[in-house]
């Protein structure tokens, strides 16, 4: 018989289920939750040399950003207190909103202490709350925010009372950002079970992020003369829950004690309301995670698209991937970005007079859509076992995925190619840009077919928001994706250079040469990528399944 507390494998469970306790026992459980998150982060960093290298590069970048922010806060301390108040209230309010809105965009990006994973353990709601609150500071966002808040104290160094007040407001500010963030996260748990609602919100958020650049540029163009109004906006923000705590040191420095007390009370009340609402939402999330009912099986209505395709392996793969493009928000999000990119390029060309960007919409759409299938195996997750266990050849797997891409990408690329000419003319450039578009789409599809058979990287799991950041995603993964996109751009250069020569010389023969180049090289690169990617897939199929099965 095994000893108490030891399982049959001879090991002690890292988080043994135990009755919920209070006092010192609660502190121990909270420490375990925080330690669990820290251990997961450490294991993620040290699981491979390349992940460690990517993490070091990412840490260097974030440290540079942090050093720049700290230097700015320190230098701000030598300025007038009214300027310090304006800057810190606006920056602090923006930071607070960023913390609160991030869970909506990232769809519970911090998955290590997800209520759905903790619901099976006998933990009280308060214990989970404390564990999540302290655990929020274990990670890059929490560490950066904490260091920046400490550095902001030096901005008030011209007034000793203000420094004291700033130190007093530090825990209040942290409680404000963390409690609001965790409340939104807890509310998102219930929303996350409504898949269609989550998909719509994710796509709307994605569209908003893409359009943010033009919107901000237009706003700045219209607000060039409003610098003097920033103090007024800061004064208004200082009487809201997101900005009150950042203005308290300025009130103390100026001797406005009633205003300082009122803003402190507003912040304390806001934190109390957020924590109370967070507790209610957390209790509901923990309860619903264990009592959620699954819908019964639907009546057999046929196989849908699979009933209308040839009985060939490549056709079955194409049908399954085509359904991804229609129903999976991780794919359909790329379709939403396409018109948004058109709007961004049109706005940029209208503002800066760079019409050539607008004429490059066709190749741009083709390259982005072709790049999308470079993560097909990663997006499949454990569903790729269907291909491995049924013995689908790599050639058929690669071919089916490319055919599904072409069904979606050909009409969109054609629209992007023709739209600039319909609106602005210069039809003499159409043949050359058509060749560049064909080369970008087919050549990019061939390159993506090779990459998805050779490299996998963590992506949002099926059914999750495309904004969700999975565990194990590092800067190295970002670099690999940028390299792949850069290679697609290099593939387009043979046709793009010929188009540029036509623009500068005015000789249309260069455009027809570019068309011939794209029509010849595009299919060759595409088929070569399908064949080579298929061979790699045949050799690495079990390894690919093992890799993607680890992504959660």
Coordinates of C-alpha atoms in Angstrom, one line a residue:
X1 CA 0.0 0.0 0.0
X2 CA 1.3 3.4 -0.9
X3 CA 2.2 5.9 1.8
X4 CA -0.3 8.7 2.5
X5 CA 0.1 11.6 0.0
X6 CA 1.9 9.4 -2.6
X7 CA 0.3 8.1 -5.7
X8 CA 1.0 4.7 -7.3
X9 CA 3.7 6.3 -9.5
X10 CA 5.6 7.1 -6.4
X11 CA 5.3 10.9 -6.8
X12 CA 3.6 13.6 -4.8
X13 CA 0.9 15.5 -6.8
X14 CA 1.9 19.2 -7.3
X15 CA -1.5 20.4 -6.2
X16 CA -3.2 17.7 -4.1
X17 CA -6.9 18.2 -3.7
X18 CA -7.6 19.2 -0.2
X19 CA -10.5 20.8 1.7
X20 CA -10.7 24.6 1.3
X21 CA -9.3 26.2 4.4
X22 CA -8.9 29.7 5.6
X23 CA -6.2 31.8 7.2
X24 CA -2.7 30.4 6.9
X25 CA -4.0 27.5 4.8
X26 CA -5.5 30.0 2.3
X27 CA -2.2 31.8 2.1
X28 CA -0.4 28.4 1.4
X29 CA -2.9 27.6 -1.4
X30 CA -2.5 31.1 -2.9
X31 CA 1.2 30.6 -2.8
X32 CA 0.8 27.3 -4.6
X33 CA -1.3 28.9 -7.4
X34 CA 1.3 31.7 -7.9
X35 CA 4.1 29.1 -7.8
X36 CA 2.3 27.0 -10.3
X37 CA 2.1 29.9 -12.7
X38 CA 5.8 30.8 -12.2
X39 CA 6.8 27.1 -12.7
X40 CA 4.8 27.0 -16.0
X41 CA 6.5 30.2 -17.2
X42 CA 9.9 28.8 -16.3
X43 CA 9.3 25.5 -18.0
X44 CA 8.0 27.2 -21.1
X45 CA 11.2 29.3 -21.3
X46 CA 13.6 26.4 -20.6
X47 CA 12.0 23.6 -22.7
X48 CA 14.3 24.1 -25.6
X49 CA 17.4 26.1 -26.6
X50 CA 15.5 28.0 -29.4
X51 CA 12.7 29.0 -27.1
X52 CA 15.3 30.2 -24.6
X53 CA 17.0 32.3 -27.4
X54 CA 13.7 33.7 -28.5
X55 CA 12.8 34.6 -24.9
X56 CA 16.1 36.3 -24.4
X57 CA 15.6 38.4 -27.5
X58 CA 12.0 39.3 -26.4
X59 CA 13.3 40.1 -22.9
X60 CA 15.9 42.4 -24.4
X61 CA 13.2 44.2 -26.4
X62 CA 10.9 44.7 -23.4
X63 CA 13.7 45.8 -21.2
X64 CA 14.6 48.4 -23.8
X65 CA 11.0 49.6 -23.8
X66 CA 10.9 49.6 -20.0
X67 CA 14.2 51.5 -19.8
X68 CA 12.9 54.1 -22.2
X69 CA 9.7 54.5 -20.1
X70 CA 11.6 54.7 -16.8
X71 CA 14.0 57.3 -18.3
X72 CA 11.0 59.4 -19.5
X73 CA 9.4 59.2 -16.0
X74 CA 12.6 60.2 -14.3
X75 CA 13.1 63.2 -16.6
X76 CA 9.5 64.2 -16.2
X77 CA 10.3 64.8 -12.5
X78 CA 12.2 68.0 -13.3
X79 CA 9.1 69.6 -15.0
X80 CA 6.3 71.7 -13.6
X81 CA 3.8 69.7 -11.5
X82 CA 0.9 70.6 -13.7
X83 CA 2.7 69.0 -16.7
X84 CA 3.5 65.9 -14.6
X85 CA -0.1 65.7 -13.6
X86 CA -1.3 65.9 -17.2
X87 CA 1.1 63.3 -18.5
X88 CA 0.6 60.8 -15.6
X89 CA -3.2 61.0 -15.6
X90 CA -3.4 60.5 -19.4
X91 CA -0.8 57.7 -19.4
X92 CA -2.1 56.1 -16.3
X93 CA -5.7 56.2 -17.6
X94 CA -4.5 54.6 -20.8
X95 CA -2.7 51.9 -19.0
X96 CA -5.7 51.1 -16.9
X97 CA -7.9 50.8 -19.9
X98 CA -5.3 48.6 -21.6
X99 CA -5.4 46.2 -18.7
X100 CA -9.2 46.1 -18.7
X101 CA -9.6 45.7 -22.4
X102 CA -6.8 43.2 -23.0
X103 CA -8.9 40.2 -21.9
X104 CA -11.5 41.1 -24.5
X105 CA -9.0 41.1 -27.3
X106 CA -6.9 38.2 -26.0
X107 CA -9.9 36.0 -24.9
X108 CA -8.4 35.1 -21.5
X109 CA -4.8 35.2 -22.7
X110 CA -3.7 34.3 -19.2
X111 CA -4.8 30.7 -19.3
X112 CA -2.6 29.3 -16.5
X113 CA -5.1 30.2 -13.7
X114 CA -8.2 29.8 -15.8
X115 CA -11.3 29.1 -13.6
X116 CA -12.3 26.2 -15.9
X117 CA -9.0 24.5 -15.0
X118 CA -9.4 25.2 -11.2
X119 CA -13.1 24.3 -10.9
X120 CA -12.4 20.6 -10.1
X121 CA -10.2 21.5 -7.1
X122 CA -11.8 22.3 -3.7
X123 CA -10.7 26.0 -3.8
X124 CA -12.7 28.8 -2.4
X125 CA -13.6 31.8 -4.6
X126 CA -11.5 34.1 -2.4
X127 CA -8.5 31.8 -2.7
X128 CA -8.8 31.7 -6.5
X129 CA -9.1 35.5 -6.5
X130 CA -6.0 36.1 -4.4
X131 CA -4.1 33.6 -6.5
X132 CA -5.1 35.3 -9.8
X133 CA -4.5 38.7 -8.4
X134 CA -0.9 38.0 -7.2
X135 CA -0.4 35.7 -10.3
X136 CA -1.2 38.6 -12.6
X137 CA 2.0 40.3 -11.4
X138 CA 4.0 37.1 -12.4
X139 CA 4.7 37.7 -16.0
X140 CA 5.8 40.4 -18.5
X141 CA 2.8 42.8 -18.3
X142 CA 2.6 42.7 -14.5
X143 CA 6.4 43.1 -14.0
X144 CA 6.6 46.0 -16.6
X145 CA 3.6 47.8 -15.0
X146 CA 4.9 47.4 -11.5
X147 CA 8.4 48.7 -12.4
X148 CA 6.8 51.6 -14.3
X149 CA 4.6 52.5 -11.4
X150 CA 7.6 52.5 -9.0
X151 CA 9.5 54.8 -11.5
X152 CA 6.5 57.1 -11.7
X153 CA 7.1 58.0 -8.0
X154 CA 10.3 59.8 -9.1
X155 CA 8.2 62.1 -11.3
X156 CA 6.8 63.8 -8.2
X157 CA 10.3 64.3 -6.6
X158 CA 9.9 68.1 -6.5
X159 CA 7.3 67.8 -3.8
X160 CA 7.8 65.5 -0.8
X161 CA 4.1 65.3 0.1
X162 CA 3.4 64.3 -3.5
X163 CA 6.1 61.5 -3.3
X164 CA 4.4 60.2 -0.1
X165 CA 1.0 60.3 -1.8
X166 CA 2.4 58.5 -4.8
X167 CA 3.8 55.7 -2.7
X168 CA 0.4 55.4 -1.0
X169 CA -1.3 55.2 -4.3
X170 CA 0.9 52.5 -5.8
X171 CA -1.0 49.5 -4.3
X172 CA -4.3 51.2 -5.1
X173 CA -3.3 51.6 -8.8
X174 CA -2.2 48.0 -9.0
X175 CA -5.4 46.8 -7.4
X176 CA -7.4 48.9 -9.8
X177 CA -5.8 47.5 -13.0
X178 CA -5.6 43.9 -11.7
X179 CA -9.2 43.7 -10.4
X180 CA -10.6 45.3 -13.5
X181 CA -8.7 42.9 -15.7
X182 CA -9.7 39.8 -13.8
X183 CA -13.3 40.9 -13.8
X184 CA -13.4 41.2 -17.5
X185 CA -11.6 37.8 -17.7
X186 CA -14.2 36.2 -15.5
X187 CA -17.0 37.6 -17.5
X188 CA -15.4 36.4 -20.7
X189 CA -15.6 32.8 -19.4
X190 CA -19.3 32.7 -19.8
X191 CA -19.2 34.6 -23.1
X192 CA -16.5 32.2 -24.3
X193 CA -19.0 29.3 -24.3
X194 CA -21.1 31.2 -26.8
X195 CA -18.8 30.5 -29.7
X196 CA -20.5 32.7 -32.3
X197 CA -20.6 35.7 -30.0
X198 CA -16.9 35.2 -29.3
X199 CA -16.1 34.9 -33.0
X200 CA -18.0 38.1 -33.8
X201 CA -16.3 40.1 -31.0
X202 CA -12.9 38.8 -32.0
X203 CA -13.4 39.7 -35.7
X204 CA -14.7 43.1 -34.8
X205 CA -11.7 43.7 -32.5
X206 CA -9.4 42.5 -35.2
X207 CA -11.0 44.9 -37.7
X208 CA -10.7 47.7 -35.2
X209 CA -7.0 47.0 -34.6
X210 CA -6.3 47.1 -38.4
X211 CA -8.1 50.3 -38.8
X212 CA -6.6 51.9 -35.7
X213 CA -3.7 53.3 -37.6
X214 CA -5.7 55.4 -40.1
X215 CA -8.2 56.4 -37.4
X216 CA -5.4 57.7 -35.2
X217 CA -3.6 59.4 -38.1
X218 CA -6.9 61.2 -39.0
X219 CA -7.5 62.1 -35.4
X220 CA -3.9 63.6 -35.1
X221 CA -4.4 65.5 -38.3
X222 CA -7.5 67.0 -36.9
X223 CA -6.0 67.7 -33.4
X224 CA -2.7 69.3 -34.3
X225 CA -3.8 72.5 -32.6
X226 CA -5.2 71.0 -29.5
X227 CA -2.1 70.5 -27.4
X228 CA -3.3 73.2 -25.0
X229 CA -6.5 71.2 -24.3
X230 CA -4.7 68.2 -23.0
X231 CA -4.7 69.5 -19.4
X232 CA -8.5 69.9 -19.7
X233 CA -8.9 66.3 -20.8
X234 CA -6.6 65.2 -18.0
X235 CA -8.7 67.2 -15.5
X236 CA -11.9 65.5 -16.7
X237 CA -10.3 62.0 -16.7
X238 CA -9.1 62.6 -13.2
X239 CA -12.7 62.5 -12.0
X240 CA -13.3 59.0 -13.5
X241 CA -12.5 55.6 -11.9
X242 CA -9.6 55.0 -14.4
X243 CA -7.9 58.4 -13.8
X244 CA -8.6 59.4 -10.2
X245 CA -5.7 57.6 -8.5
X246 CA -3.1 59.2 -10.9
X247 CA -4.1 62.7 -9.9
X248 CA -4.0 62.3 -6.1
X249 CA -0.3 63.2 -5.7
X250 CA -0.8 66.5 -7.6
X251 CA -3.7 67.4 -5.3
X252 CA -1.6 66.7 -2.3
X253 CA 1.3 68.8 -3.6
X254 CA -1.0 71.7 -4.3
X255 CA -2.7 71.4 -0.9
X256 CA -6.1 70.5 -2.3
X257 CA -6.9 68.0 0.4
X258 CA -10.7 67.7 -0.3
X259 CA -10.0 66.9 -3.9
X260 CA -7.3 64.4 -2.9
X261 CA -9.6 62.7 -0.4
X262 CA -12.5 62.6 -2.9
X263 CA -10.4 61.0 -5.6
X264 CA -8.9 58.5 -3.1
X265 CA -12.4 57.6 -2.0
X266 CA -13.5 57.2 -5.7
X267 CA -10.6 54.9 -6.3
X268 CA -11.2 52.8 -3.2
X269 CA -14.9 52.5 -4.1
X270 CA -14.1 51.5 -7.7
X271 CA -11.7 48.8 -6.5
X272 CA -14.3 47.5 -4.0
X273 CA -17.0 47.4 -6.7
X274 CA -14.7 45.7 -9.2
X275 CA -13.6 43.1 -6.6
X276 CA -17.2 42.4 -5.6
X277 CA -18.4 42.0 -9.2
X278 CA -15.3 39.9 -9.9
X279 CA -16.2 37.6 -7.0
X280 CA -19.7 37.1 -8.3
X281 CA -18.5 36.5 -11.9
X282 CA -15.7 34.2 -10.6
X283 CA -18.2 32.1 -8.5
X284 CA -20.4 31.8 -11.5
X285 CA -17.5 30.8 -13.7
X286 CA -16.2 28.2 -11.3
X287 CA -19.8 26.7 -10.9
X288 CA -20.6 26.7 -14.6
X289 CA -17.3 25.1 -15.5
X290 CA -18.4 22.0 -13.5
X291 CA -22.1 21.9 -14.3
X292 CA -22.0 22.8 -18.0
X293 CA -24.3 20.6 -20.1
X294 CA -23.4 19.3 -23.5
X295 CA -25.9 19.5 -26.3
X296 CA -27.3 16.2 -27.4
X297 CA -26.3 14.7 -30.8
X298 CA -28.0 16.3 -33.8
X299 CA -29.9 14.3 -36.2
X300 CA -27.9 12.9 -39.1
X301 CA -28.3 15.5 -41.9
X302 CA -25.6 14.1 -44.2
X303 CA -22.0 15.0 -44.7
X304 CA -22.7 18.4 -46.3
X305 CA -19.8 19.4 -48.5
X306 CA -18.2 16.0 -48.3
X307 CA -21.1 14.5 -50.2
X308 CA -20.4 16.7 -53.2
X309 CA -16.7 16.1 -53.7
X310 CA -14.8 13.3 -55.5
X311 CA -13.8 10.3 -53.4
X312 CA -10.2 11.3 -53.4
X313 CA -7.9 12.0 -50.4
X314 CA -6.9 15.4 -51.7
X315 CA -10.5 16.4 -52.2
X316 CA -11.5 15.4 -48.7
X317 CA -8.6 17.5 -47.3
X318 CA -9.6 20.4 -49.5
X319 CA -13.2 20.2 -48.3
X320 CA -12.2 20.1 -44.6
X321 CA -9.8 23.1 -45.1
X322 CA -12.5 25.0 -47.0
X323 CA -14.8 24.6 -44.1
X324 CA -12.1 26.1 -41.9
X325 CA -12.0 29.2 -44.1
X326 CA -15.8 29.6 -43.7
X327 CA -16.4 28.7 -40.1
X328 CA -13.1 29.0 -38.2
X329 CA -12.5 32.6 -36.9
X330 CA -8.8 32.0 -37.0
X331 CA -9.1 31.8 -40.8
X332 CA -12.1 34.0 -41.4
X333 CA -10.3 36.7 -39.5
X334 CA -7.8 36.9 -42.4
X335 CA -10.8 37.5 -44.7
X336 CA -12.0 40.4 -42.5
X337 CA -8.5 41.9 -42.6
X338 CA -8.4 42.0 -46.4
X339 CA -11.0 44.8 -46.8
X340 CA -9.5 46.6 -43.8
X341 CA -6.0 46.5 -45.5
X342 CA -7.6 47.9 -48.6
X343 CA -9.0 50.8 -46.6
X344 CA -5.6 51.4 -44.9
X345 CA -3.7 51.4 -48.2
X346 CA -6.2 53.7 -49.8
X347 CA -6.1 56.1 -46.9
X348 CA -2.3 56.1 -46.9
X349 CA -2.0 56.6 -50.6
X350 CA -4.6 59.5 -50.5
X351 CA -2.7 61.1 -47.6
X352 CA 0.9 60.7 -48.8
X353 CA 0.3 60.6 -52.6
X354 CA 1.9 57.1 -52.8
X355 CA -0.5 55.7 -55.4
X356 CA 1.8 52.7 -56.1
X357 CA 0.7 51.2 -52.8
X358 CA -2.9 51.2 -53.9
X359 CA -2.0 49.5 -57.1
X360 CA -0.1 46.7 -55.2
X361 CA -3.4 45.5 -53.5
X362 CA -3.6 42.4 -55.7
X363 CA -0.1 41.1 -54.9
X364 CA -0.6 42.1 -51.3
X365 CA -3.8 40.2 -50.9
X366 CA -2.3 37.2 -52.6
X367 CA 0.8 37.1 -50.4
X368 CA -1.1 37.5 -47.2
X369 CA -3.7 34.8 -48.0
X370 CA -1.0 32.4 -49.2
X371 CA 0.9 33.0 -46.0
X372 CA -2.2 32.1 -44.0
X373 CA -1.8 28.3 -44.7
X374 CA 1.8 28.3 -43.4
X375 CA 0.3 27.5 -40.0
X376 CA -2.3 24.9 -41.3
X377 CA -0.9 22.0 -39.3
X378 CA -0.7 24.2 -36.2
X379 CA -4.3 25.3 -36.6
X380 CA -5.4 21.7 -37.1
X381 CA -4.0 20.9 -33.6
X382 CA -4.8 17.2 -32.7
X383 CA -7.2 17.0 -35.7
X384 CA -4.1 16.3 -37.9
X385 CA -4.3 12.8 -36.4
X386 CA -7.1 12.1 -38.9
X387 CA -4.5 12.5 -41.7
X388 CA -1.8 10.5 -39.8
X389 CA -3.9 7.6 -38.8
X390 CA -5.7 7.2 -42.1
X391 CA -2.4 7.2 -44.0
X392 CA -3.1 10.3 -46.2
X393 CA 0.0 10.9 -48.3
X394 CA 1.8 14.2 -47.9
X395 CA 1.3 15.1 -51.5
X396 CA -2.5 14.8 -51.1
X397 CA -2.4 16.7 -47.8
X398 CA -0.4 19.6 -49.3
X399 CA -2.5 19.6 -52.5
X400 CA -5.8 19.7 -50.7
X401 CA -4.8 22.6 -48.5
X402 CA -3.6 24.6 -51.5
X403 CA -6.8 24.0 -53.5
X404 CA -8.9 25.2 -50.5
X405 CA -6.8 28.3 -50.4
X406 CA -7.2 29.0 -54.1
X407 CA -11.0 28.7 -53.9
X408 CA -11.0 31.6 -51.4
X409 CA -7.9 33.6 -52.5
X410 CA -8.5 33.8 -56.3
X411 CA -11.6 35.9 -56.2
X412 CA -10.3 38.1 -53.4
X413 CA -6.9 38.6 -55.1
X414 CA -8.8 39.4 -58.4
X415 CA -10.8 42.1 -56.6
X416 CA -7.7 43.6 -55.1
X417 CA -6.0 43.5 -58.5
X418 CA -8.8 45.2 -60.4
X419 CA -10.1 47.7 -57.8
X420 CA -7.2 50.3 -58.3
X421 CA -7.6 50.3 -62.0
X422 CA -11.4 50.7 -61.8
X423 CA -11.0 53.7 -59.5
X424 CA -7.9 55.3 -60.9
X425 CA -7.2 53.9 -64.4
X426 CA -3.7 53.2 -65.8
X427 CA -4.8 49.9 -67.3
X428 CA -1.4 49.5 -69.0
X429 CA -0.1 48.3 -65.7
X430 CA -2.7 45.5 -65.4
X431 CA -0.7 42.7 -67.1
X432 CA 2.4 43.2 -65.1
X433 CA 0.6 43.4 -61.7
X434 CA -1.5 40.3 -62.7
X435 CA 1.7 38.4 -63.2
X436 CA 3.0 39.6 -59.7
X437 CA -0.4 38.6 -58.2
X438 CA -0.2 35.1 -59.7
X439 CA 3.4 34.6 -58.5
X440 CA 2.5 35.9 -55.0
X441 CA -0.4 33.6 -54.7
X442 CA 0.9 30.4 -56.2
X443 CA 4.5 30.9 -55.2
X444 CA 3.5 31.8 -51.7
X445 CA 1.2 28.7 -51.5
X446 CA 4.2 26.5 -52.5
X447 CA 6.4 28.1 -49.9
X448 CA 3.7 27.9 -47.2
X449 CA 3.2 24.2 -48.1
X450 CA 6.9 23.5 -47.3
X451 CA 6.9 25.6 -44.1
X452 CA 3.8 24.1 -42.5
X453 CA 5.3 20.6 -43.0
X454 CA 8.7 21.7 -41.5
X455 CA 7.8 24.2 -38.8
X456 CA 4.9 24.4 -36.3
X457 CA 4.3 27.1 -33.8
X458 CA 1.7 27.7 -31.0
X459 CA -1.5 29.1 -32.2
X460 CA -5.0 29.7 -30.7
X461 CA -6.7 26.3 -30.2
X462 CA -9.8 25.4 -32.3
X463 CA -12.8 27.3 -31.1
X464 CA -10.8 30.0 -29.4
X465 CA -10.4 33.6 -30.4
X466 CA -7.7 34.4 -33.0
X467 CA -6.3 36.9 -30.4
X468 CA -5.6 34.3 -27.8
X469 CA -1.9 34.0 -26.9
X470 CA -1.1 30.3 -26.3
X471 CA 1.5 29.1 -23.9
X472 CA 4.9 28.6 -25.4
X473 CA 4.6 31.4 -28.0
X474 CA 7.9 33.3 -28.1
X475 CA 9.7 35.9 -30.1
X476 CA 11.4 33.1 -32.0
X477 CA 8.0 32.1 -33.4
X478 CA 7.4 35.7 -34.5
X479 CA 10.8 35.7 -36.3
X480 CA 10.0 32.5 -38.1
X481 CA 6.7 33.9 -39.4
X482 CA 8.4 37.2 -40.5
X483 CA 11.0 35.2 -42.3
X484 CA 8.3 33.2 -44.1
X485 CA 6.5 36.3 -45.1
X486 CA 9.8 37.9 -46.3
X487 CA 10.5 34.8 -48.5
X488 CA 7.1 35.2 -50.1
X489 CA 8.0 38.9 -50.9
X490 CA 11.3 37.7 -52.4
X491 CA 9.4 35.3 -54.6
X492 CA 7.4 38.2 -56.1
X493 CA 10.5 40.2 -56.9
X494 CA 11.1 38.8 -60.4
X495 CA 7.7 40.1 -61.6
X496 CA 7.7 43.2 -59.4
X497 CA 11.0 44.4 -60.7
X498 CA 9.7 44.1 -64.3
X499 CA 6.6 46.1 -63.3
X500 CA 8.8 48.9 -61.8
X501 CA 10.9 48.9 -65.0
X502 CA 7.7 49.4 -67.0
X503 CA 6.7 52.3 -64.7
X504 CA 10.0 54.1 -65.2
X505 CA 10.4 53.4 -68.9
X506 CA 6.8 53.5 -70.0
X507 CA 7.4 50.4 -72.2
X508 CA 4.4 48.0 -71.9
X509 CA 6.5 45.0 -73.1
X510 CA 8.0 44.9 -69.6
X511 CA 4.5 44.4 -68.2
X512 CA 3.7 41.5 -70.5
X513 CA 7.1 40.0 -69.6
X514 CA 6.1 40.2 -65.9
X515 CA 2.8 38.5 -66.7
X516 CA 4.7 35.6 -68.4
X517 CA 7.1 35.4 -65.5
X518 CA 4.3 35.1 -63.0
X519 CA 2.3 32.6 -65.1
X520 CA 5.4 30.3 -65.6
X521 CA 7.2 30.6 -62.2
X522 CA 4.0 30.6 -60.1
X523 CA 2.8 27.1 -61.0
X524 CA 6.3 25.7 -60.9
X525 CA 7.1 27.1 -57.4
X526 CA 3.6 26.0 -56.2
X527 CA 4.0 22.4 -57.5
X528 CA 7.6 22.2 -56.3
X529 CA 6.5 23.3 -52.8
X530 CA 3.6 20.8 -52.7
X531 CA 5.9 17.9 -53.7
X532 CA 8.7 18.9 -51.3
X533 CA 6.3 19.7 -48.5
X534 CA 4.6 16.4 -49.1
X535 CA 7.9 14.5 -48.7
X536 CA 8.7 16.3 -45.5
X537 CA 5.2 15.7 -44.3
X538 CA 5.5 11.9 -45.0
X539 CA 8.8 11.8 -42.9
X540 CA 7.6 14.0 -40.1
X541 CA 3.9 13.3 -39.7
X542 CA 4.2 11.6 -36.3
X543 CA 6.5 14.4 -35.1
X544 CA 4.1 17.1 -36.3
X545 CA 1.3 15.4 -34.4
X546 CA 3.4 15.2 -31.3
X547 CA 4.3 18.9 -31.6
X548 CA 0.9 20.3 -32.1
X549 CA -0.6 18.1 -29.4
X550 CA 1.5 20.0 -26.9
X551 CA -0.1 23.3 -27.8
X552 CA -2.9 24.3 -25.5

